[in-house]
Amino acid sequence: MTDRHPLLRQLPAIDRLLGTPPLAQLAAVHPHVQLREAAQRAVEEVRRQLLDEQAPLPDLDPAAVAARAASILAQLETPSLRRVLNLTGTVLHTNLGRAPLAASALQAVGDVSRGYSTLEYDLALGKRGERHVHVEELLCRLTGAESALAVNNNAGAVLLALSALAGGKSALVSRGELIEIGGSFRIPEIMAAGGVRLVEVGATNKTHLKDFARAIGPDTALILKVHTSNYLILGFTAAVTGEELAALGRERGLPVLEDLGSGLLLDLTTLGLPREPTVRETLATGIDLVTFSGDKLLGGPQAGLIAGRKELVDRLKQHPLARALRLDKMTLAALEATLRLYLDPLRALQEVPTLRLLAITTEEVQRRCLELLPQLQAAAGERAEFEIIASTSTVGGGAMPLAELPGFAIAVTPHRLSLQQLADRLRCGDPPVIARVQDQRLLLDPRTLLPGEEELLVAALGEALAN
């Protein structure tokens, strides 16, 4: 095997690389320090490739190394958090940022971010105010709660409630509701983090009110009910209702907290979706506190929302964790604007993107496929075959696990590339396109393609199929 070490002497010097045309041309628009860093990285990459006897010999010509440096510079300047085109058909795709924001929410974020704001300033009194007031009244009007609070996400909301109401004591939870959601969030672990001792009640498939009543002890501080929004237990089952737990809590002097997970402010059965309790309906059962997400079915920014009895919400506001979990001005602005849309349910259905995507009919999805098909065919030429097929979209975001959104998708079969190569090229393009591979075809589901993104998709597919 040939010794490659002598070739190390042929590596171009950094100053020489900076003088080559590919990098010299970039000097007018990029700081010298960035160009030098890219050149150093390029030389180090070539060095490692040289020393790897299993790798092919790299091109040591200064122009080739400079071109590699220019590519590295482009990568360094590409934001890590980027917009993507979602063609998966999953409306609330957790990995892709869940809910797109309404236009009014985006406008509100821009307005408060360009300068100073009333984040913690009371204009009427001319002195310091509280940031939670920007959404508290809206949440109360929309849910019927006495008081409300918003924190950074629903896991934070549950942690804050447990810590403030049952820290150092115990809480009762049905065994069938000890859920785990994405990111390894588990109810037992969040309780432990809040300093709460878990008391499991009943059996996995059946829990009765008498199980809760028997489990109440001297150090019981809270009854917790968890809505199983991301799974179902079917068959020989029984669960205790919110009304029953609320009555037991009042009888024994214990607060009852229900974690709705992906909470609803509107009944979405009109969209053909399964029946889920709204936050208002849940509080009407007598439940003392409800926690739910702002960025799932509500369609707003990431937030954990807490609504219920004023006495209990006040205890949460005064807990040290409340400051650690508080929202920033941009999230509050987006959340307030989103909640305002819900004051008019019809307007919310029209302007909240999540609700609009869920409301798209099968016929509308098919029409979108028919409009996109000739454009995609023209961009692909003879390099791929296309077919419109029946398909199913999902809600996603750990909500409505059995809900199916019937529709259609465009199946792409490339001629010169493998399916994985095509998926990789689309994913690494600009903008990235995230599709799904199924049944030996790449599927493009236009349900989750937002208005105005059609031309971007056509161009991205043409680029991915080229060469």
PDB file of N, CA and C in Angstrom, residues 11-89:
ATOM      1  N   LEU A  11      -0.076  19.975   0.229  1.00  0.00           N
ATOM      2  CA  LEU A  11      -1.241  20.754   0.653  1.00  0.00           C
ATOM      3  C   LEU A  11      -0.977  22.243   0.487  1.00  0.00           C
ATOM      4  N   PRO A  12      -1.860  23.000  -0.166  1.00  0.00           N
ATOM      5  CA  PRO A  12      -1.611  24.429  -0.393  1.00  0.00           C
ATOM      6  C   PRO A  12      -1.674  25.227   0.903  1.00  0.00           C
ATOM      7  N   ALA A  13      -0.860  26.257   0.970  1.00  0.00           N
ATOM      8  CA  ALA A  13      -0.881  27.153   2.126  1.00  0.00           C
ATOM      9  C   ALA A  13      -2.178  27.962   2.138  1.00  0.00           C
ATOM     10  N   ILE A  14      -2.580  28.363   3.326  1.00  0.00           N
ATOM     11  CA  ILE A  14      -3.844  29.097   3.473  1.00  0.00           C
ATOM     12  C   ILE A  14      -3.810  30.402   2.677  1.00  0.00           C
ATOM     13  N   ASP A  15      -2.704  31.158   2.767  1.00  0.00           N
ATOM     14  CA  ASP A  15      -2.617  32.434   2.052  1.00  0.00           C
ATOM     15  C   ASP A  15      -2.701  32.240   0.548  1.00  0.00           C
ATOM     16  N   ARG A  16      -2.131  31.128   0.066  1.00  0.00           N
ATOM     17  CA  ARG A  16      -2.207  30.857  -1.371  1.00  0.00           C
ATOM     18  C   ARG A  16      -3.650  30.564  -1.782  1.00  0.00           C
ATOM     19  N   LEU A  17      -4.350  29.816  -0.933  1.00  0.00           N
ATOM     20  CA  LEU A  17      -5.756  29.514  -1.234  1.00  0.00           C
ATOM     21  C   LEU A  17      -6.591  30.787  -1.297  1.00  0.00           C
ATOM     22  N   LEU A  18      -6.341  31.702  -0.376  1.00  0.00           N
ATOM     23  CA  LEU A  18      -7.121  32.937  -0.331  1.00  0.00           C
ATOM     24  C   LEU A  18      -6.919  33.784  -1.577  1.00  0.00           C
ATOM     25  N   GLY A  19      -5.822  33.568  -2.283  1.00  0.00           N
ATOM     26  CA  GLY A  19      -5.545  34.329  -3.499  1.00  0.00           C
ATOM     27  C   GLY A  19      -6.074  33.687  -4.759  1.00  0.00           C
ATOM     28  N   THR A  20      -6.599  32.476  -4.667  1.00  0.00           N
ATOM     29  CA  THR A  20      -7.154  31.810  -5.848  1.00  0.00           C
ATOM     30  C   THR A  20      -8.501  32.427  -6.215  1.00  0.00           C
ATOM     31  N   PRO A  21      -8.869  32.379  -7.510  1.00  0.00           N
ATOM     32  CA  PRO A  21     -10.113  33.036  -7.956  1.00  0.00           C
ATOM     33  C   PRO A  21     -11.359  32.668  -7.163  1.00  0.00           C
ATOM     34  N   PRO A  22     -11.620  31.383  -6.832  1.00  0.00           N
ATOM     35  CA  PRO A  22     -12.879  31.087  -6.118  1.00  0.00           C
ATOM     36  C   PRO A  22     -13.033  31.851  -4.811  1.00  0.00           C
ATOM     37  N   LEU A  23     -11.917  32.030  -4.072  1.00  0.00           N
ATOM     38  CA  LEU A  23     -11.989  32.731  -2.790  1.00  0.00           C
ATOM     39  C   LEU A  23     -11.732  34.229  -2.935  1.00  0.00           C
ATOM     40  N   ALA A  24     -10.879  34.610  -3.874  1.00  0.00           N
ATOM     41  CA  ALA A  24     -10.598  36.030  -4.066  1.00  0.00           C
ATOM     42  C   ALA A  24     -11.855  36.779  -4.474  1.00  0.00           C
ATOM     43  N   GLN A  25     -12.710  36.115  -5.279  1.00  0.00           N
ATOM     44  CA  GLN A  25     -13.946  36.757  -5.707  1.00  0.00           C
ATOM     45  C   GLN A  25     -14.919  36.951  -4.543  1.00  0.00           C
ATOM     46  N   LEU A  26     -14.817  36.072  -3.537  1.00  0.00           N
ATOM     47  CA  LEU A  26     -15.718  36.157  -2.388  1.00  0.00           C
ATOM     48  C   LEU A  26     -15.259  37.188  -1.364  1.00  0.00           C
ATOM     49  N   ALA A  27     -14.022  37.677  -1.512  1.00  0.00           N
ATOM     50  CA  ALA A  27     -13.475  38.608  -0.523  1.00  0.00           C
ATOM     51  C   ALA A  27     -14.247  39.921  -0.482  1.00  0.00           C
ATOM     52  N   ALA A  28     -14.917  40.247  -1.579  1.00  0.00           N
ATOM     53  CA  ALA A  28     -15.648  41.514  -1.623  1.00  0.00           C
ATOM     54  C   ALA A  28     -16.923  41.472  -0.792  1.00  0.00           C
ATOM     55  N   VAL A  29     -17.435  40.279  -0.509  1.00  0.00           N
ATOM     56  CA  VAL A  29     -18.711  40.180   0.204  1.00  0.00           C
ATOM     57  C   VAL A  29     -18.607  39.418   1.522  1.00  0.00           C
ATOM     58  N   HIS A  30     -17.454  38.833   1.824  1.00  0.00           N
ATOM     59  CA  HIS A  30     -17.295  38.067   3.050  1.00  0.00           C
ATOM     60  C   HIS A  30     -16.088  38.581   3.845  1.00  0.00           C
ATOM     61  N   PRO A  31     -16.211  38.660   5.156  1.00  0.00           N
ATOM     62  CA  PRO A  31     -15.073  39.087   5.979  1.00  0.00           C
ATOM     63  C   PRO A  31     -13.891  38.127   5.827  1.00  0.00           C
ATOM     64  N   HIS A  32     -12.698  38.678   5.957  1.00  0.00           N
ATOM     65  CA  HIS A  32     -11.478  37.883   5.802  1.00  0.00           C
ATOM     66  C   HIS A  32     -11.436  36.713   6.788  1.00  0.00           C
ATOM     67  N   VAL A  33     -11.934  36.943   8.007  1.00  0.00           N
ATOM     68  CA  VAL A  33     -11.884  35.898   9.025  1.00  0.00           C
ATOM     69  C   VAL A  33     -12.732  34.690   8.614  1.00  0.00           C
ATOM     70  N   GLN A  34     -13.875  34.929   7.946  1.00  0.00           N
ATOM     71  CA  GLN A  34     -14.714  33.821   7.487  1.00  0.00           C
ATOM     72  C   GLN A  34     -14.044  33.053   6.351  1.00  0.00           C
ATOM     73  N   LEU A  35     -13.419  33.782   5.428  1.00  0.00           N
ATOM     74  CA  LEU A  35     -12.728  33.127   4.320  1.00  0.00           C
ATOM     75  C   LEU A  35     -11.575  32.272   4.835  1.00  0.00           C
ATOM     76  N   ARG A  36     -10.850  32.808   5.797  1.00  0.00           N
ATOM     77  CA  ARG A  36      -9.721  32.048   6.341  1.00  0.00           C
ATOM     78  C   ARG A  36     -10.204  30.790   7.062  1.00  0.00           C
ATOM     79  N   GLU A  37     -11.278  30.906   7.815  1.00  0.00           N
ATOM     80  CA  GLU A  37     -11.793  29.733   8.512  1.00  0.00           C
ATOM     81  C   GLU A  37     -12.235  28.655   7.516  1.00  0.00           C
ATOM     82  N   ALA A  38     -12.909  29.057   6.428  1.00  0.00           N
ATOM     83  CA  ALA A  38     -13.335  28.092   5.416  1.00  0.00           C
ATOM     84  C   ALA A  38     -12.140  27.433   4.755  1.00  0.00           C
ATOM     85  N   ALA A  39     -11.105  28.220   4.472  1.00  0.00           N
ATOM     86  CA  ALA A  39      -9.897  27.658   3.855  1.00  0.00           C
ATOM     87  C   ALA A  39      -9.218  26.670   4.796  1.00  0.00           C
ATOM     88  N   GLN A  40      -9.140  27.004   6.067  1.00  0.00           N
ATOM     89  CA  GLN A  40      -8.520  26.100   7.037  1.00  0.00           C
ATOM     90  C   GLN A  40      -9.299  24.797   7.153  1.00  0.00           C
ATOM     91  N   ARG A  41     -10.616  24.885   7.153  1.00  0.00           N
ATOM     92  CA  ARG A  41     -11.436  23.674   7.232  1.00  0.00           C
ATOM     93  C   ARG A  41     -11.245  22.812   5.992  1.00  0.00           C
ATOM     94  N   ALA A  42     -11.155  23.465   4.820  1.00  0.00           N
ATOM     95  CA  ALA A  42     -10.973  22.714   3.581  1.00  0.00           C
ATOM     96  C   ALA A  42      -9.648  21.968   3.592  1.00  0.00           C
ATOM     97  N   VAL A  43      -8.591  22.628   4.019  1.00  0.00           N
ATOM     98  CA  VAL A  43      -7.275  21.974   4.079  1.00  0.00           C
ATOM     99  C   VAL A  43      -7.300  20.819   5.078  1.00  0.00           C
ATOM    100  N   GLU A  44      -7.977  21.003   6.203  1.00  0.00           N
ATOM    101  CA  GLU A  44      -8.049  19.937   7.195  1.00  0.00           C
ATOM    102  C   GLU A  44      -8.846  18.749   6.656  1.00  0.00           C
ATOM    103  N   GLU A  45      -9.909  19.006   5.907  1.00  0.00           N
ATOM    104  CA  GLU A  45     -10.677  17.910   5.291  1.00  0.00           C
ATOM    105  C   GLU A  45      -9.802  17.114   4.331  1.00  0.00           C
ATOM    106  N   VAL A  46      -9.033  17.821   3.491  1.00  0.00           N
ATOM    107  CA  VAL A  46      -8.154  17.151   2.529  1.00  0.00           C
ATOM    108  C   VAL A  46      -7.087  16.355   3.268  1.00  0.00           C
ATOM    109  N   ARG A  47      -6.560  16.922   4.362  1.00  0.00           N
ATOM    110  CA  ARG A  47      -5.539  16.223   5.155  1.00  0.00           C
ATOM    111  C   ARG A  47      -6.091  14.907   5.702  1.00  0.00           C
ATOM    112  N   ARG A  48      -7.292  14.954   6.268  1.00  0.00           N
ATOM    113  CA  ARG A  48      -7.882  13.736   6.815  1.00  0.00           C
ATOM    114  C   ARG A  48      -8.139  12.693   5.729  1.00  0.00           C
ATOM    115  N   GLN A  49      -8.565  13.165   4.556  1.00  0.00           N
ATOM    116  CA  GLN A  49      -8.819  12.235   3.457  1.00  0.00           C
ATOM    117  C   GLN A  49      -7.531  11.587   2.977  1.00  0.00           C
ATOM    118  N   LEU A  50      -6.458  12.363   2.962  1.00  0.00           N
ATOM    119  CA  LEU A  50      -5.153  11.813   2.579  1.00  0.00           C
ATOM    120  C   LEU A  50      -4.710  10.712   3.534  1.00  0.00           C
ATOM    121  N   LEU A  51      -4.916  10.926   4.807  1.00  0.00           N
ATOM    122  CA  LEU A  51      -4.439   9.983   5.819  1.00  0.00           C
ATOM    123  C   LEU A  51      -5.357   8.773   5.975  1.00  0.00           C
ATOM    124  N   ASP A  52      -6.527   8.828   5.369  1.00  0.00           N
ATOM    125  CA  ASP A  52      -7.446   7.698   5.406  1.00  0.00           C
ATOM    126  C   ASP A  52      -7.158   6.802   4.206  1.00  0.00           C
ATOM    127  N   GLU A  53      -6.499   5.696   4.437  1.00  0.00           N
ATOM    128  CA  GLU A  53      -6.085   4.824   3.338  1.00  0.00           C
ATOM    129  C   GLU A  53      -7.262   4.185   2.613  1.00  0.00           C
ATOM    130  N   GLN A  54      -8.433   4.187   3.236  1.00  0.00           N
ATOM    131  CA  GLN A  54      -9.614   3.621   2.592  1.00  0.00           C
ATOM    132  C   GLN A  54     -10.312   4.636   1.679  1.00  0.00           C
ATOM    133  N   ALA A  55      -9.953   5.910   1.809  1.00  0.00           N
ATOM    134  CA  ALA A  55     -10.608   6.960   1.023  1.00  0.00           C
ATOM    135  C   ALA A  55      -9.848   7.191  -0.274  1.00  0.00           C
ATOM    136  N   PRO A  56     -10.539   7.635  -1.320  1.00  0.00           N
ATOM    137  CA  PRO A  56      -9.837   7.952  -2.574  1.00  0.00           C
ATOM    138  C   PRO A  56      -8.920   9.152  -2.385  1.00  0.00           C
ATOM    139  N   LEU A  57      -7.895   9.231  -3.221  1.00  0.00           N
ATOM    140  CA  LEU A  57      -6.967  10.361  -3.129  1.00  0.00           C
ATOM    141  C   LEU A  57      -7.686  11.655  -3.491  1.00  0.00           C
ATOM    142  N   PRO A  58      -7.570  12.679  -2.665  1.00  0.00           N
ATOM    143  CA  PRO A  58      -8.227  13.955  -2.977  1.00  0.00           C
ATOM    144  C   PRO A  58      -7.443  14.740  -4.019  1.00  0.00           C
ATOM    145  N   ASP A  59      -8.121  15.678  -4.660  1.00  0.00           N
ATOM    146  CA  ASP A  59      -7.462  16.578  -5.608  1.00  0.00           C
ATOM    147  C   ASP A  59      -6.718  17.646  -4.806  1.00  0.00           C
ATOM    148  N   LEU A  60      -5.405  17.706  -4.981  1.00  0.00           N
ATOM    149  CA  LEU A  60      -4.581  18.645  -4.205  1.00  0.00           C
ATOM    150  C   LEU A  60      -4.342  19.959  -4.934  1.00  0.00           C
ATOM    151  N   ASP A  61      -4.897  20.107  -6.116  1.00  0.00           N
ATOM    152  CA  ASP A  61      -4.729  21.355  -6.846  1.00  0.00           C
ATOM    153  C   ASP A  61      -5.339  22.502  -6.039  1.00  0.00           C
ATOM    154  N   PRO A  62      -4.635  23.621  -5.897  1.00  0.00           N
ATOM    155  CA  PRO A  62      -5.147  24.739  -5.096  1.00  0.00           C
ATOM    156  C   PRO A  62      -6.545  25.195  -5.500  1.00  0.00           C
ATOM    157  N   ALA A  63      -6.831  25.176  -6.798  1.00  0.00           N
ATOM    158  CA  ALA A  63      -8.161  25.602  -7.244  1.00  0.00           C
ATOM    159  C   ALA A  63      -9.238  24.649  -6.734  1.00  0.00           C
ATOM    160  N   ALA A  64      -8.935  23.347  -6.705  1.00  0.00           N
ATOM    161  CA  ALA A  64      -9.906  22.364  -6.226  1.00  0.00           C
ATOM    162  C   ALA A  64     -10.132  22.523  -4.731  1.00  0.00           C
ATOM    163  N   VAL A  65      -9.050  22.755  -3.982  1.00  0.00           N
ATOM    164  CA  VAL A  65      -9.183  22.942  -2.532  1.00  0.00           C
ATOM    165  C   VAL A  65      -9.919  24.249  -2.241  1.00  0.00           C
ATOM    166  N   ALA A  66      -9.653  25.279  -3.045  1.00  0.00           N
ATOM    167  CA  ALA A  66     -10.352  26.555  -2.867  1.00  0.00           C
ATOM    168  C   ALA A  66     -11.845  26.397  -3.145  1.00  0.00           C
ATOM    169  N   ALA A  67     -12.194  25.604  -4.159  1.00  0.00           N
ATOM    170  CA  ALA A  67     -13.605  25.358  -4.444  1.00  0.00           C
ATOM    171  C   ALA A  67     -14.267  24.648  -3.276  1.00  0.00           C
ATOM    172  N   ARG A  68     -13.528  23.730  -2.650  1.00  0.00           N
ATOM    173  CA  ARG A  68     -14.063  23.061  -1.465  1.00  0.00           C
ATOM    174  C   ARG A  68     -14.274  24.065  -0.343  1.00  0.00           C
ATOM    175  N   ALA A  69     -13.342  25.009  -0.196  1.00  0.00           N
ATOM    176  CA  ALA A  69     -13.474  26.045   0.831  1.00  0.00           C
ATOM    177  C   ALA A  69     -14.690  26.927   0.571  1.00  0.00           C
ATOM    178  N   ALA A  70     -14.951  27.248  -0.697  1.00  0.00           N
ATOM    179  CA  ALA A  70     -16.120  28.065  -1.033  1.00  0.00           C
ATOM    180  C   ALA A  70     -17.409  27.331  -0.682  1.00  0.00           C
ATOM    181  N   SER A  71     -17.414  26.014  -0.898  1.00  0.00           N
ATOM    182  CA  SER A  71     -18.587  25.215  -0.531  1.00  0.00           C
ATOM    183  C   SER A  71     -18.782  25.200   0.981  1.00  0.00           C
ATOM    184  N   ILE A  72     -17.694  25.087   1.709  1.00  0.00           N
ATOM    185  CA  ILE A  72     -17.763  25.106   3.176  1.00  0.00           C
ATOM    186  C   ILE A  72     -18.284  26.449   3.659  1.00  0.00           C
ATOM    187  N   LEU A  73     -17.840  27.528   3.019  1.00  0.00           N
ATOM    188  CA  LEU A  73     -18.302  28.855   3.399  1.00  0.00           C
ATOM    189  C   LEU A  73     -19.810  28.981   3.206  1.00  0.00           C
ATOM    190  N   ALA A  74     -20.315  28.440   2.104  1.00  0.00           N
ATOM    191  CA  ALA A  74     -21.759  28.480   1.855  1.00  0.00           C
ATOM    192  C   ALA A  74     -22.513  27.711   2.927  1.00  0.00           C
ATOM    193  N   GLN A  75     -21.965  26.569   3.350  1.00  0.00           N
ATOM    194  CA  GLN A  75     -22.601  25.786   4.412  1.00  0.00           C
ATOM    195  C   GLN A  75     -22.598  26.538   5.737  1.00  0.00           C
ATOM    196  N   LEU A  76     -21.484  27.220   6.032  1.00  0.00           N
ATOM    197  CA  LEU A  76     -21.390  27.969   7.279  1.00  0.00           C
ATOM    198  C   LEU A  76     -22.409  29.096   7.334  1.00  0.00           C
ATOM    199  N   GLU A  77     -22.769  29.630   6.179  1.00  0.00           N
ATOM    200  CA  GLU A  77     -23.685  30.767   6.134  1.00  0.00           C
ATOM    201  C   GLU A  77     -25.155  30.340   6.034  1.00  0.00           C
ATOM    202  N   THR A  78     -25.396  29.046   5.850  1.00  0.00           N
ATOM    203  CA  THR A  78     -26.774  28.558   5.764  1.00  0.00           C
ATOM    204  C   THR A  78     -27.340  28.399   7.165  1.00  0.00           C
ATOM    205  N   PRO A  79     -28.453  29.039   7.476  1.00  0.00           N
ATOM    206  CA  PRO A  79     -29.024  28.908   8.824  1.00  0.00           C
ATOM    207  C   PRO A  79     -29.346  27.459   9.151  1.00  0.00           C
ATOM    208  N   SER A  80     -29.161  27.091  10.393  1.00  0.00           N
ATOM    209  CA  SER A  80     -29.499  25.741  10.827  1.00  0.00           C
ATOM    210  C   SER A  80     -31.014  25.566  10.923  1.00  0.00           C
ATOM    211  N   LEU A  81     -31.699  26.556  11.469  1.00  0.00           N
ATOM    212  CA  LEU A  81     -33.156  26.526  11.567  1.00  0.00           C
ATOM    213  C   LEU A  81     -33.712  27.161  10.303  1.00  0.00           C
ATOM    214  N   ARG A  82     -34.293  26.330   9.428  1.00  0.00           N
ATOM    215  CA  ARG A  82     -34.701  26.793   8.106  1.00  0.00           C
ATOM    216  C   ARG A  82     -36.139  26.407   7.804  1.00  0.00           C
ATOM    217  N   ARG A  83     -36.710  27.130   6.881  1.00  0.00           N
ATOM    218  CA  ARG A  83     -38.019  26.780   6.345  1.00  0.00           C
ATOM    219  C   ARG A  83     -37.889  25.526   5.478  1.00  0.00           C
ATOM    220  N   VAL A  84     -38.864  24.632   5.568  1.00  0.00           N
ATOM    221  CA  VAL A  84     -38.915  23.467   4.701  1.00  0.00           C
ATOM    222  C   VAL A  84     -40.310  23.373   4.089  1.00  0.00           C
ATOM    223  N   LEU A  85     -40.415  22.620   3.009  1.00  0.00           N
ATOM    224  CA  LEU A  85     -41.714  22.314   2.421  1.00  0.00           C
ATOM    225  C   LEU A  85     -42.158  20.963   2.960  1.00  0.00           C
ATOM    226  N   ASN A  86     -43.304  20.944   3.601  1.00  0.00           N
ATOM    227  CA  ASN A  86     -43.823  19.731   4.217  1.00  0.00           C
ATOM    228  C   ASN A  86     -44.763  19.026   3.248  1.00  0.00           C
ATOM    229  N   LEU A  87     -44.304  17.927   2.662  1.00  0.00           N
ATOM    230  CA  LEU A  87     -45.133  17.138   1.748  1.00  0.00           C
ATOM    231  C   LEU A  87     -45.460  15.782   2.356  1.00  0.00           C
ATOM    232  N   THR A  88     -45.343  15.656   3.677  1.00  0.00           N
ATOM    233  CA  THR A  88     -45.591  14.379   4.341  1.00  0.00           C
ATOM    234  C   THR A  88     -47.071  14.101   4.542  1.00  0.00           C
ATOM    235  N   GLY A  89     -47.892  15.156   4.552  1.00  0.00           N
ATOM    236  CA  GLY A  89     -49.302  14.977   4.857  1.00  0.00           C
ATOM    237  C   GLY A  89     -49.607  14.997   6.341  1.00  0.00           C
TER     238      GLY A  89
END
